[in-house]
PDB file of C-alpha atoms and ligand atoms in Angstrom:
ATOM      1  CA  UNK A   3       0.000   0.000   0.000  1.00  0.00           C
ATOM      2  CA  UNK A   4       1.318   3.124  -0.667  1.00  0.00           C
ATOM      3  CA  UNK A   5       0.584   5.892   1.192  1.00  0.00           C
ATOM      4  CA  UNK A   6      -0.091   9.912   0.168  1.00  0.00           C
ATOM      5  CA  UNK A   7       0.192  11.580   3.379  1.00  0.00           C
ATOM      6  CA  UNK A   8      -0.794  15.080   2.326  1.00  0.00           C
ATOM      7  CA  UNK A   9       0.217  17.223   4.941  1.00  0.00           C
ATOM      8  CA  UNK A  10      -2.220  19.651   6.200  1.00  0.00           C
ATOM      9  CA  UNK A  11      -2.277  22.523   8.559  1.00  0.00           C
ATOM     10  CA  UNK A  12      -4.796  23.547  11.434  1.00  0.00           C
ATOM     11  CA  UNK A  13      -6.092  27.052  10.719  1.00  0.00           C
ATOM     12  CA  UNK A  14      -8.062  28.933  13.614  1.00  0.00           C
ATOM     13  CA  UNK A  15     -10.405  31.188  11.845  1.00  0.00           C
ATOM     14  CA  UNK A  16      -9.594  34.246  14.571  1.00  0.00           C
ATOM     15  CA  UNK A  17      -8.901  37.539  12.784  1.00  0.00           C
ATOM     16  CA  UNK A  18      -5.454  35.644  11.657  1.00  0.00           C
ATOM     17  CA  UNK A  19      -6.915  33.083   9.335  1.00  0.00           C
ATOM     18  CA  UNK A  20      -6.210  34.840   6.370  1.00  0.00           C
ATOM     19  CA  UNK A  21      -2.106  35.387   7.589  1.00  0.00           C
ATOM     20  CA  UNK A  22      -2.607  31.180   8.361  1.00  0.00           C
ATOM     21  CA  UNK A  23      -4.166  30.062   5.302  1.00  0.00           C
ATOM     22  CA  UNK A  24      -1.678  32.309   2.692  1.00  0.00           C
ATOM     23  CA  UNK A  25       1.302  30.993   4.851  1.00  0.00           C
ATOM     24  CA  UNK A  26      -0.076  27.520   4.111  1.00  0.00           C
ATOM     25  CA  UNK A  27      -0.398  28.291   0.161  1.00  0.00           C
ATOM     26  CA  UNK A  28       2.867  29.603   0.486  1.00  0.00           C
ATOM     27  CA  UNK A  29       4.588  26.363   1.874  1.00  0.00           C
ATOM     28  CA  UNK A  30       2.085  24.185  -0.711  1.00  0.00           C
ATOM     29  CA  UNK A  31       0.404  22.368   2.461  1.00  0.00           C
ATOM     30  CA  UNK A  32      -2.464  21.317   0.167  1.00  0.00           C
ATOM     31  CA  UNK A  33      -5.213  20.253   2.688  1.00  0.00           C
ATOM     32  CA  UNK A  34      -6.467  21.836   5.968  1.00  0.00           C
ATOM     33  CA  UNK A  35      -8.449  21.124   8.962  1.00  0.00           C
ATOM     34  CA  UNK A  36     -10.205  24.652  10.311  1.00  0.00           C
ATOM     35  CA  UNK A  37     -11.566  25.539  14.198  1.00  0.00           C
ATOM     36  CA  UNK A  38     -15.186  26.647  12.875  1.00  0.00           C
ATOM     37  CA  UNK A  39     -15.362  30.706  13.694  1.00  0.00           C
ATOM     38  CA  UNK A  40     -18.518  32.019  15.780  1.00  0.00           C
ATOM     39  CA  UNK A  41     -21.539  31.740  13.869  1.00  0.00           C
ATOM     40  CA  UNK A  42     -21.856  35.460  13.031  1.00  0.00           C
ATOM     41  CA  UNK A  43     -18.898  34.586  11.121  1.00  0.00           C
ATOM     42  CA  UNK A  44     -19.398  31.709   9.127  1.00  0.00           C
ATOM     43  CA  UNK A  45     -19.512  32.690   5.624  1.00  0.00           C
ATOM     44  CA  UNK A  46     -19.731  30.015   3.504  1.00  0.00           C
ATOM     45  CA  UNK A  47     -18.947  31.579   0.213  1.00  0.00           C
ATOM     46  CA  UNK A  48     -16.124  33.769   1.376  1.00  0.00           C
ATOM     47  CA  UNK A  49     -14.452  30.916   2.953  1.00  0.00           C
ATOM     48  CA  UNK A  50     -14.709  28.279   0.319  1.00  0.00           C
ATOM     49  CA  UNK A  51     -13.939  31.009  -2.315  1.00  0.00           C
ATOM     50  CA  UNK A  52     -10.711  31.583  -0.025  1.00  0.00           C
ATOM     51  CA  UNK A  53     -10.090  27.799   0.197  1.00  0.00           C
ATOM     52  CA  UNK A  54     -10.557  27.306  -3.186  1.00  0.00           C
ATOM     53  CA  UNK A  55      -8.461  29.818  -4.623  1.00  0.00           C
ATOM     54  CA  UNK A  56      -5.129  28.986  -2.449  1.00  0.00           C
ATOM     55  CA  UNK A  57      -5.648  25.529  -3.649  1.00  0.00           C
ATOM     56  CA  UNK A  58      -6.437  23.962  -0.451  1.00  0.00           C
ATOM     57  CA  UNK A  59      -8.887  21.219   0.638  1.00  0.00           C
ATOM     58  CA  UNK A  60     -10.428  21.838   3.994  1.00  0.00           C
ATOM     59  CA  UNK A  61     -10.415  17.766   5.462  1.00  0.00           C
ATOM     60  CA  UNK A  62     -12.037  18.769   8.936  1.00  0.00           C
ATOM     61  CA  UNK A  63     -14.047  21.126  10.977  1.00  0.00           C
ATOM     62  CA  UNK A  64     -13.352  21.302  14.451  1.00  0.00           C
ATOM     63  CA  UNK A  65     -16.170  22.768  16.804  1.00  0.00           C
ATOM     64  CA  UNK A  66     -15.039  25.317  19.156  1.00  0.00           C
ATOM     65  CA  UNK A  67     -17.332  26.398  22.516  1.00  0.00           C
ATOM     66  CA  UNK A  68     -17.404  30.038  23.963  1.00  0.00           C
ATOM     67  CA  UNK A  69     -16.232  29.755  27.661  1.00  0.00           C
ATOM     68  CA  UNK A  70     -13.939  26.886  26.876  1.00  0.00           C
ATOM     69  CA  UNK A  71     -10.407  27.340  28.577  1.00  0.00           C
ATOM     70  CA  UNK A  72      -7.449  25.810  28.431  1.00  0.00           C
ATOM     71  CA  UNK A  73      -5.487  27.751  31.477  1.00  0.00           C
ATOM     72  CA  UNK A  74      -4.685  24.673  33.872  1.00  0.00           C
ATOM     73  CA  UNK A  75      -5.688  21.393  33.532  1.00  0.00           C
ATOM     74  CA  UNK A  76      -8.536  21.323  36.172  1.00  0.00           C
ATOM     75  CA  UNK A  77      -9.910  24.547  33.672  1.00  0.00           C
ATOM     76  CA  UNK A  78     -10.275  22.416  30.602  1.00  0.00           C
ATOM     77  CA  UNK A  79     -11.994  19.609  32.854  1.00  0.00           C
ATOM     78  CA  UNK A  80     -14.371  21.974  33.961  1.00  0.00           C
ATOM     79  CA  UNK A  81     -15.070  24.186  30.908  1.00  0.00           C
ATOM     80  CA  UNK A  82     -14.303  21.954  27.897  1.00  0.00           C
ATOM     81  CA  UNK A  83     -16.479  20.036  25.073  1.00  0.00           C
ATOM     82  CA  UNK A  84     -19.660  18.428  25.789  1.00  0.00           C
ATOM     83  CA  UNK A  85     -18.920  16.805  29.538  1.00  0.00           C
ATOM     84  CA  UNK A  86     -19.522  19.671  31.234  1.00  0.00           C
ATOM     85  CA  UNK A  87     -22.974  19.507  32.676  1.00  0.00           C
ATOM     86  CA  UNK A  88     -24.372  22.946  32.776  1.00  0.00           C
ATOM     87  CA  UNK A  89     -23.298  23.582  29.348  1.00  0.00           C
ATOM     88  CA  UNK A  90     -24.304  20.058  27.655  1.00  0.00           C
ATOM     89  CA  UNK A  91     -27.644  20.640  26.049  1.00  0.00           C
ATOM     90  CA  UNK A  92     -26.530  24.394  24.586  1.00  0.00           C
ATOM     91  CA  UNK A  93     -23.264  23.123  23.125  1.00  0.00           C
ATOM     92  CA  UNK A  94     -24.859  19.828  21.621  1.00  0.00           C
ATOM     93  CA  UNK A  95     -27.200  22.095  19.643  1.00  0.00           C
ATOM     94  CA  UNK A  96     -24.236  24.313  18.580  1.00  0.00           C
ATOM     95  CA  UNK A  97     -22.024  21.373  17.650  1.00  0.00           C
ATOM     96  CA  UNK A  98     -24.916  20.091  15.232  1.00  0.00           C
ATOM     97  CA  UNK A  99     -24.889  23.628  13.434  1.00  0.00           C
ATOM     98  CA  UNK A 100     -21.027  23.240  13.185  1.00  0.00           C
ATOM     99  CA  UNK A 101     -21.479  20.422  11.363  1.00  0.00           C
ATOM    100  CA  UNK A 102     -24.041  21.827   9.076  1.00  0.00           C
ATOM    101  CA  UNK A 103     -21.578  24.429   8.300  1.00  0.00           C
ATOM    102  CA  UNK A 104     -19.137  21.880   7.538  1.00  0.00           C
ATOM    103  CA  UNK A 105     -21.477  20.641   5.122  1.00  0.00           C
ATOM    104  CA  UNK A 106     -22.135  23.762   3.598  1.00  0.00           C
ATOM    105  CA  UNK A 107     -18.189  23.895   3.036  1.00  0.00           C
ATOM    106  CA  UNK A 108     -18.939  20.428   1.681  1.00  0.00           C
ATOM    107  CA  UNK A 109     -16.673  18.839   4.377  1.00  0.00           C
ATOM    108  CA  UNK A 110     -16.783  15.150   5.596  1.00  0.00           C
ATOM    109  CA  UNK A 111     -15.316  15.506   8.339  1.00  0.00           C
ATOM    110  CA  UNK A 112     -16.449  17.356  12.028  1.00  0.00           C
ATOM    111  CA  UNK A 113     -14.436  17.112  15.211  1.00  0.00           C
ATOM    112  CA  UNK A 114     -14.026  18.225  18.746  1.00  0.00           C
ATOM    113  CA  UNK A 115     -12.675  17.512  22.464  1.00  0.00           C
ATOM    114  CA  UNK A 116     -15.592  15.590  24.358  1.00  0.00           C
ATOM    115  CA  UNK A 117     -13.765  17.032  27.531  1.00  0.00           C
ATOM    116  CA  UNK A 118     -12.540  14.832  29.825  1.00  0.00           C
ATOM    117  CA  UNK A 119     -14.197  12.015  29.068  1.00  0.00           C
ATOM    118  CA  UNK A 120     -15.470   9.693  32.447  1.00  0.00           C
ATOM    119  CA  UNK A 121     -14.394   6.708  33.722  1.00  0.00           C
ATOM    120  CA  UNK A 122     -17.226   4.254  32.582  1.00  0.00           C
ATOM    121  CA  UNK A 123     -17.831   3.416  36.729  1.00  0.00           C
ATOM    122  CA  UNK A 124     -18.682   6.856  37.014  1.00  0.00           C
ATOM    123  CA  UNK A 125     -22.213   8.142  37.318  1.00  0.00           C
ATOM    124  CA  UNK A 126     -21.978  10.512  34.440  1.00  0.00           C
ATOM    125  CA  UNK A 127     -20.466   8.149  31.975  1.00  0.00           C
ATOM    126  CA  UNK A 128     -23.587   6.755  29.982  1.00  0.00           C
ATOM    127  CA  UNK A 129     -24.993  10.672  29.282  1.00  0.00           C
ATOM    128  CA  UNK A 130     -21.974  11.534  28.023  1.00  0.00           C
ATOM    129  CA  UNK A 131     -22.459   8.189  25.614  1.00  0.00           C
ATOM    130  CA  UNK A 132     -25.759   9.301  25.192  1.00  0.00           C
ATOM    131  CA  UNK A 133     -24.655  12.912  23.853  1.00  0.00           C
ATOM    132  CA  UNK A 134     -21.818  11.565  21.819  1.00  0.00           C
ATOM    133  CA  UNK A 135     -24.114   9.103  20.196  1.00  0.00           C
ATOM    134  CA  UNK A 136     -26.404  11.950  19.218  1.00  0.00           C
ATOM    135  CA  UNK A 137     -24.150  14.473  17.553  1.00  0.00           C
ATOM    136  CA  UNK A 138     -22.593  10.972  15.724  1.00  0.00           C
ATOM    137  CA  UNK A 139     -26.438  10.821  14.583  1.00  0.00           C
ATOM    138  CA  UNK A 140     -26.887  14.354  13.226  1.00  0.00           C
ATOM    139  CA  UNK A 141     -23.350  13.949  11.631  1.00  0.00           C
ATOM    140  CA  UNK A 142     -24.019  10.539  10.081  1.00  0.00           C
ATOM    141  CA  UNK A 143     -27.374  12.066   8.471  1.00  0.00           C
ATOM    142  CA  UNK A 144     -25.455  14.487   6.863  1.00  0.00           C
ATOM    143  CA  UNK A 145     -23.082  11.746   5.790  1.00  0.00           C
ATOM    144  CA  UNK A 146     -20.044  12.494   7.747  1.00  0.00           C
ATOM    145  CA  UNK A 147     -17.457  11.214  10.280  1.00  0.00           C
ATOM    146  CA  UNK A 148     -17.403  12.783  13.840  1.00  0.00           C
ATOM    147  CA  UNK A 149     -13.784  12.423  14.984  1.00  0.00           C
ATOM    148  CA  UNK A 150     -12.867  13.006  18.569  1.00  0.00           C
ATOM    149  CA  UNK A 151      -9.364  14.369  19.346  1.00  0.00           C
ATOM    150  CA  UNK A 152      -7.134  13.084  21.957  1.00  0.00           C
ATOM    151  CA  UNK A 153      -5.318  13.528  24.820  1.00  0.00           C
ATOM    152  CA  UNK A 154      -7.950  14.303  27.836  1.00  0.00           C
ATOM    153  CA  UNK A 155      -7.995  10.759  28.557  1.00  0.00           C
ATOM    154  CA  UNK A 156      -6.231   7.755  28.683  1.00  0.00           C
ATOM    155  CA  UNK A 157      -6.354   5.403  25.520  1.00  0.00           C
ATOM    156  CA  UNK A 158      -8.000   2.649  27.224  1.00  0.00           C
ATOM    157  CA  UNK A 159     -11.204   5.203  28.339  1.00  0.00           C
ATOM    158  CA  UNK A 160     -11.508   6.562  25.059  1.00  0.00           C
ATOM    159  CA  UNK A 161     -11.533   2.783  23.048  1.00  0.00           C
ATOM    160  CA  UNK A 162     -13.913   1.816  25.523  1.00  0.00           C
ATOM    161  CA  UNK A 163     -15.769   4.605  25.094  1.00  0.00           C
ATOM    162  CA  UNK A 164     -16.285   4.539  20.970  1.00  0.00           C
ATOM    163  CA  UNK A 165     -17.233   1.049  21.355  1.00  0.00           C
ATOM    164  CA  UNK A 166     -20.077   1.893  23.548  1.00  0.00           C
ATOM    165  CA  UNK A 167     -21.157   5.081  21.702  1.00  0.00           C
ATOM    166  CA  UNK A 168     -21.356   1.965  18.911  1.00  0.00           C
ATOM    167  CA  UNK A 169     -21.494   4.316  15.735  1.00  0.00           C
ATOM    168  CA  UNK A 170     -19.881   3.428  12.536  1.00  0.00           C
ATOM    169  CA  UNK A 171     -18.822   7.114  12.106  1.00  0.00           C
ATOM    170  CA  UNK A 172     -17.269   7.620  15.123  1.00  0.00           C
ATOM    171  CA  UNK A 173     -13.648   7.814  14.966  1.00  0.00           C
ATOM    172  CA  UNK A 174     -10.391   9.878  16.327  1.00  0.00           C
ATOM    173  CA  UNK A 175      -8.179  12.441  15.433  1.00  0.00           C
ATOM    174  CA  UNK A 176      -5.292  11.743  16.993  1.00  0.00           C
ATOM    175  CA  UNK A 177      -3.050  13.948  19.040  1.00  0.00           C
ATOM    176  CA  UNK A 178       0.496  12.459  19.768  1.00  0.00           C
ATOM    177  CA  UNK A 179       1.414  15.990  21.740  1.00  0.00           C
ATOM    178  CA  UNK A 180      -2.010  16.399  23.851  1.00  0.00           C
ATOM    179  CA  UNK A 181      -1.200  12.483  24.943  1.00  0.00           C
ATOM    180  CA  UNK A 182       1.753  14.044  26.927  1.00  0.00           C
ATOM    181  CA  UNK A 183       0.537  17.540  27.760  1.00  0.00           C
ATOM    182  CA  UNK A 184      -2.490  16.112  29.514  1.00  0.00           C
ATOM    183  CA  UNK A 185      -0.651  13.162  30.912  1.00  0.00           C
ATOM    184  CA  UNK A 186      -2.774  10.819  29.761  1.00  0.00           C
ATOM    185  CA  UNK A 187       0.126   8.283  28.588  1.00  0.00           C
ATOM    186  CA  UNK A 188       2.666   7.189  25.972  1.00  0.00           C
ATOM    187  CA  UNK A 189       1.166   8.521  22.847  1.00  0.00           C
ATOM    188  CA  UNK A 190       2.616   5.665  20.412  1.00  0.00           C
ATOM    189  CA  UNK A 191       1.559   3.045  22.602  1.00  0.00           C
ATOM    190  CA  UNK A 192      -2.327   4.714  22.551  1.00  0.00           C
ATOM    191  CA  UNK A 193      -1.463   4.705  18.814  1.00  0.00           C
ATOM    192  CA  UNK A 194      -0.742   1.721  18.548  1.00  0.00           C
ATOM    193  CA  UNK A 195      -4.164   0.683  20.545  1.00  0.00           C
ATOM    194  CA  UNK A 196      -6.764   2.769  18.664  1.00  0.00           C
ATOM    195  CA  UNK A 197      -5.291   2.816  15.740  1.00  0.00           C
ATOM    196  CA  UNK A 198      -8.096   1.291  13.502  1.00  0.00           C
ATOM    197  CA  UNK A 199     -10.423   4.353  14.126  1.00  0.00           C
ATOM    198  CA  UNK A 200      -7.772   7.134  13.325  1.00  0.00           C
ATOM    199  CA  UNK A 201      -9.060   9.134  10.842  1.00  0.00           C
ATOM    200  CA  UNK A 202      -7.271  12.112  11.390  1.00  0.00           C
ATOM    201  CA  UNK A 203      -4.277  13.328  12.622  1.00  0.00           C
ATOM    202  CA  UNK A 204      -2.029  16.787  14.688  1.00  0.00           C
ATOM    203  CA  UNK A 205       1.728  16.876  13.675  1.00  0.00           C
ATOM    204  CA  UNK A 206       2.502  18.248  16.795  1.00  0.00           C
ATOM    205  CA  UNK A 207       4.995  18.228  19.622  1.00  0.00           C
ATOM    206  CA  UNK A 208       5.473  18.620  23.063  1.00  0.00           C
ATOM    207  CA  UNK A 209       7.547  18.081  26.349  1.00  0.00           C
ATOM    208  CA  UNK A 210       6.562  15.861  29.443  1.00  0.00           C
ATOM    209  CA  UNK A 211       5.780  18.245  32.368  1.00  0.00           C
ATOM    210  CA  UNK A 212       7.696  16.957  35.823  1.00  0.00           C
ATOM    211  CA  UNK A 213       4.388  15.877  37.069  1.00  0.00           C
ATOM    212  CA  UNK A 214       2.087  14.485  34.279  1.00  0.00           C
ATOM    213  CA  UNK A 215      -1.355  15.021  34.455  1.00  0.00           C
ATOM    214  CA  UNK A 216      -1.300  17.429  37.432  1.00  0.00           C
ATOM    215  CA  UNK A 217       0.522  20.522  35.120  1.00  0.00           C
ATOM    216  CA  UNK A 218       0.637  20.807  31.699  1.00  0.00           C
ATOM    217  CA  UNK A 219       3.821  19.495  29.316  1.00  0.00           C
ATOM    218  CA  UNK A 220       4.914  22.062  27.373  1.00  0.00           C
ATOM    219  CA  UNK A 221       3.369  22.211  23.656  1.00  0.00           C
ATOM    220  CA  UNK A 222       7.193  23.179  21.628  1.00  0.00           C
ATOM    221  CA  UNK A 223       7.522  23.163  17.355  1.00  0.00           C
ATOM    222  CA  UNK A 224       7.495  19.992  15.854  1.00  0.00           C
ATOM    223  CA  UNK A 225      10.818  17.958  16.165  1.00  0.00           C
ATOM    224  CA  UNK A 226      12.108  19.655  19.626  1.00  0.00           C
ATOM    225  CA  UNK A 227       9.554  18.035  22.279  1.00  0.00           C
ATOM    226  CA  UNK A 228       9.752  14.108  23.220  1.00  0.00           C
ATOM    227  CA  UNK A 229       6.917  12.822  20.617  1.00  0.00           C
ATOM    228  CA  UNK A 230       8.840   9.974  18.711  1.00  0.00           C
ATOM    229  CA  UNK A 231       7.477  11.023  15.037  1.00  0.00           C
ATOM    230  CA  UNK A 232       9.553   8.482  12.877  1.00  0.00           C
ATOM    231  CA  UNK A 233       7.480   5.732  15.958  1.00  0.00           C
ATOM    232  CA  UNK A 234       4.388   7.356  15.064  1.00  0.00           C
ATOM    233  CA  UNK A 235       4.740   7.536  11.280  1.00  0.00           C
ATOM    234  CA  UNK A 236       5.160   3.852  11.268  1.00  0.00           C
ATOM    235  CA  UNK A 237       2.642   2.987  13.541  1.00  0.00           C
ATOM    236  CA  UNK A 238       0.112   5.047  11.139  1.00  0.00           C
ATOM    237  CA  UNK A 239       1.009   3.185   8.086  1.00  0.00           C
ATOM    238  CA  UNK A 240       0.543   0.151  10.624  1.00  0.00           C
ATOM    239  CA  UNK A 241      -2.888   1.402  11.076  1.00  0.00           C
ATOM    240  CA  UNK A 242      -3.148   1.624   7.714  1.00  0.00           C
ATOM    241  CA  UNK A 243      -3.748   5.571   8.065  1.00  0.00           C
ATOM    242  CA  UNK A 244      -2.853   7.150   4.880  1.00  0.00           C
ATOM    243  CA  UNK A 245      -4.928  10.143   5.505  1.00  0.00           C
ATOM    244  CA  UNK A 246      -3.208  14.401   5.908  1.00  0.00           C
ATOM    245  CA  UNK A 247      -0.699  14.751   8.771  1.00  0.00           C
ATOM    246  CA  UNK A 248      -1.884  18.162   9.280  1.00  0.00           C
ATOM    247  CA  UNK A 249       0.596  20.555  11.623  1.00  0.00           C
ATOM    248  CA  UNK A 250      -0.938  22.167  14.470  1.00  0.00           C
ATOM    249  CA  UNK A 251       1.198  24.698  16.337  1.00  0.00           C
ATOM    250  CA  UNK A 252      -0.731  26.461  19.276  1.00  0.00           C
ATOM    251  CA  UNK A 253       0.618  29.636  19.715  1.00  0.00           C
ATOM    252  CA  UNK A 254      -0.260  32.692  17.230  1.00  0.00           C
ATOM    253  CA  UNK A 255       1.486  35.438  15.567  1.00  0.00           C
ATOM    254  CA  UNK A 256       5.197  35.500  13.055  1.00  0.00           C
ATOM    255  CA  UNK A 257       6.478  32.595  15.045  1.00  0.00           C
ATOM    256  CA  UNK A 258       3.489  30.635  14.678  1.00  0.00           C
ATOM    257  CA  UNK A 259       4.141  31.363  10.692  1.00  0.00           C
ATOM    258  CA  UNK A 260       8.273  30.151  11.133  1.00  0.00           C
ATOM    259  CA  UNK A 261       7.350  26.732  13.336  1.00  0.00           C
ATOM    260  CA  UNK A 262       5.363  25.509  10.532  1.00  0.00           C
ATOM    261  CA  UNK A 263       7.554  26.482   7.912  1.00  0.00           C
ATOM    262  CA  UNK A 264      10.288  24.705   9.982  1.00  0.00           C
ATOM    263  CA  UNK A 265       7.995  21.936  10.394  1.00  0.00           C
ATOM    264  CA  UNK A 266       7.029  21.383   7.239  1.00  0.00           C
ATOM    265  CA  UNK A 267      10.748  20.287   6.201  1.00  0.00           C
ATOM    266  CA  UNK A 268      10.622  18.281   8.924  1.00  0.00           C
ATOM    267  CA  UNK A 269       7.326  15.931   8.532  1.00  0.00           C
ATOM    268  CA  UNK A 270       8.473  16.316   4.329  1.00  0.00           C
ATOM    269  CA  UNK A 271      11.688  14.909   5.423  1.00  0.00           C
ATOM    270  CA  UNK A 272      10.858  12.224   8.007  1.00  0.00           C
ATOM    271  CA  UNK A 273       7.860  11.081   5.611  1.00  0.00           C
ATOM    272  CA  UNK A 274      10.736  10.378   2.878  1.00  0.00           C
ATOM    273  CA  UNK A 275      12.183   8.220   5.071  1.00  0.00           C
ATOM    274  CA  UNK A 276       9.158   6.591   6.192  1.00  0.00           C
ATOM    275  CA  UNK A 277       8.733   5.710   2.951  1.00  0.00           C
ATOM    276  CA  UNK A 278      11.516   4.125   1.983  1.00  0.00           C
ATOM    277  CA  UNK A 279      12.074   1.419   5.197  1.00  0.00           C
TER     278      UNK A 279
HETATM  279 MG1   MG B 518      -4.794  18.885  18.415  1.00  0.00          MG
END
């Protein structure tokens, strides 16, 4: 099998999109995955005639949640994705109309953190099945996958947890980098465990913090942080996972611009010899 490997970049669409998405037609990254803007901002025709024009095939829309924070760990438990209670219901309804604007962009593809997803003992577990399995509905009627990205939880919670959502559409996008940030274990060896429902991926590094899963690792450019990408390139083509290794780099502004650029010669370089073993 041979695999294409397109690589892809993750554009925010804040007020630097446009500095994002002519950096990426500048570098010839030919696909990209994009954080869906607030709705007062979602227009369709300006943003596919944008797309279109650099040349670049948007693979995935990630849904984004006003008051969602990523400050501290115990910040993201309680403000991110769909687990948190108080917000549940509101951000269900929003995540359906992300993925209708995905399908306006004519998209396949939604994703999001669930949050921390919980322990399948715990009390909350099956309505946080229960909401999962709903957006994988609305998403599945509009013929798409919904692809969950990792790193909240371990690899063992979130396999268990597909399999009891039980939808054929469900699948991950996987996160070598938020493995260690969060904590939440060796990110090759979760690779190596889910791999079957990858369907997307982050290029994207990161250092182990002194105590994991108590304070964050440090998110650093691709090839400088302890994620073992020539490991993880083979265990994708192991998986069988020939889909856009698209660069994610979480920090904004010029630099944000030069880490890619630097890490697009890297992932071009490690993919050629990926190729050849
Ligand atoms: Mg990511």
């Amino acid at each position: 099998m041979r695999c294409k490997h397109p690589l892809g970049l993750f554009i925010a669409m804040d007020q630097e999109w446009k500095n994002r998405l002519s950096a990426a037609q500048d570098l010839k990254i030919p696909t990209a995955q994009i954080l869906a803007p607030p709705e007062s901002e979602r227009d369709v025709s300006l943003i596919k005639k944008m797309f279109s024009d650099a040349d670049i095939d948007i693979t995935v829309v990630f849904c984004g949640f006003e008051g969602e924070s990523y400050a501290d760990i115990p910040t993201v438990k309680k403000s991110v994705g769909l687990v948190p209670t108080d917000k549940r219901k509101e951000r269900l309804a929003q995540a359906k109309k992300i993925a209708d604007f995905a399908q306006e962009l004519g998209v396949s593809q939604t994703a999001l953190h669930m949050g921390f997803i919980p322990e399948p003992h715990e009390s909350d577990y099956q309505a946080v099945v229960s909401v999962a399995k709903e957006l994988a509905e609305h998403c599945q009627s509009l013929g798409q996958d919904l692809l969950l990205e990792t790193g909240q939880e371990k690899a063992r919670i979130l396999l268990q947890f597909i399999e009891d959502v039980n939808m054929p559409n469900l699948a991950i996008n996987f996160d070598p980098a938020n493995m260690i940030m969060y904590g939440s274990g060796d990110p090759i060896k979760a690779l190596n465990h889910l791999g079957k429902y990858v369907k997307g991926v982050h290029c994207k590094d990161a250092k182990w913090a002194e105590r994991p899963g108590e304070e964050w690792g440090e998110e650093v450019p691709l090839g400088q942080g302890d994620v073992k990408f020539m490991e993880f390139f083979t265990s994708l083509l192991n998986a069988r996972y020939c889909g856009p290794l698209t660069i994610e780099r979480e920090i904004v502004g010029e630099q944000q611009i030069r880490d890619i650029s630097r890490g697009v010669e890297y992932l071009v370089t490690l993919r050629q010899r990926v190729w050849k073993e």
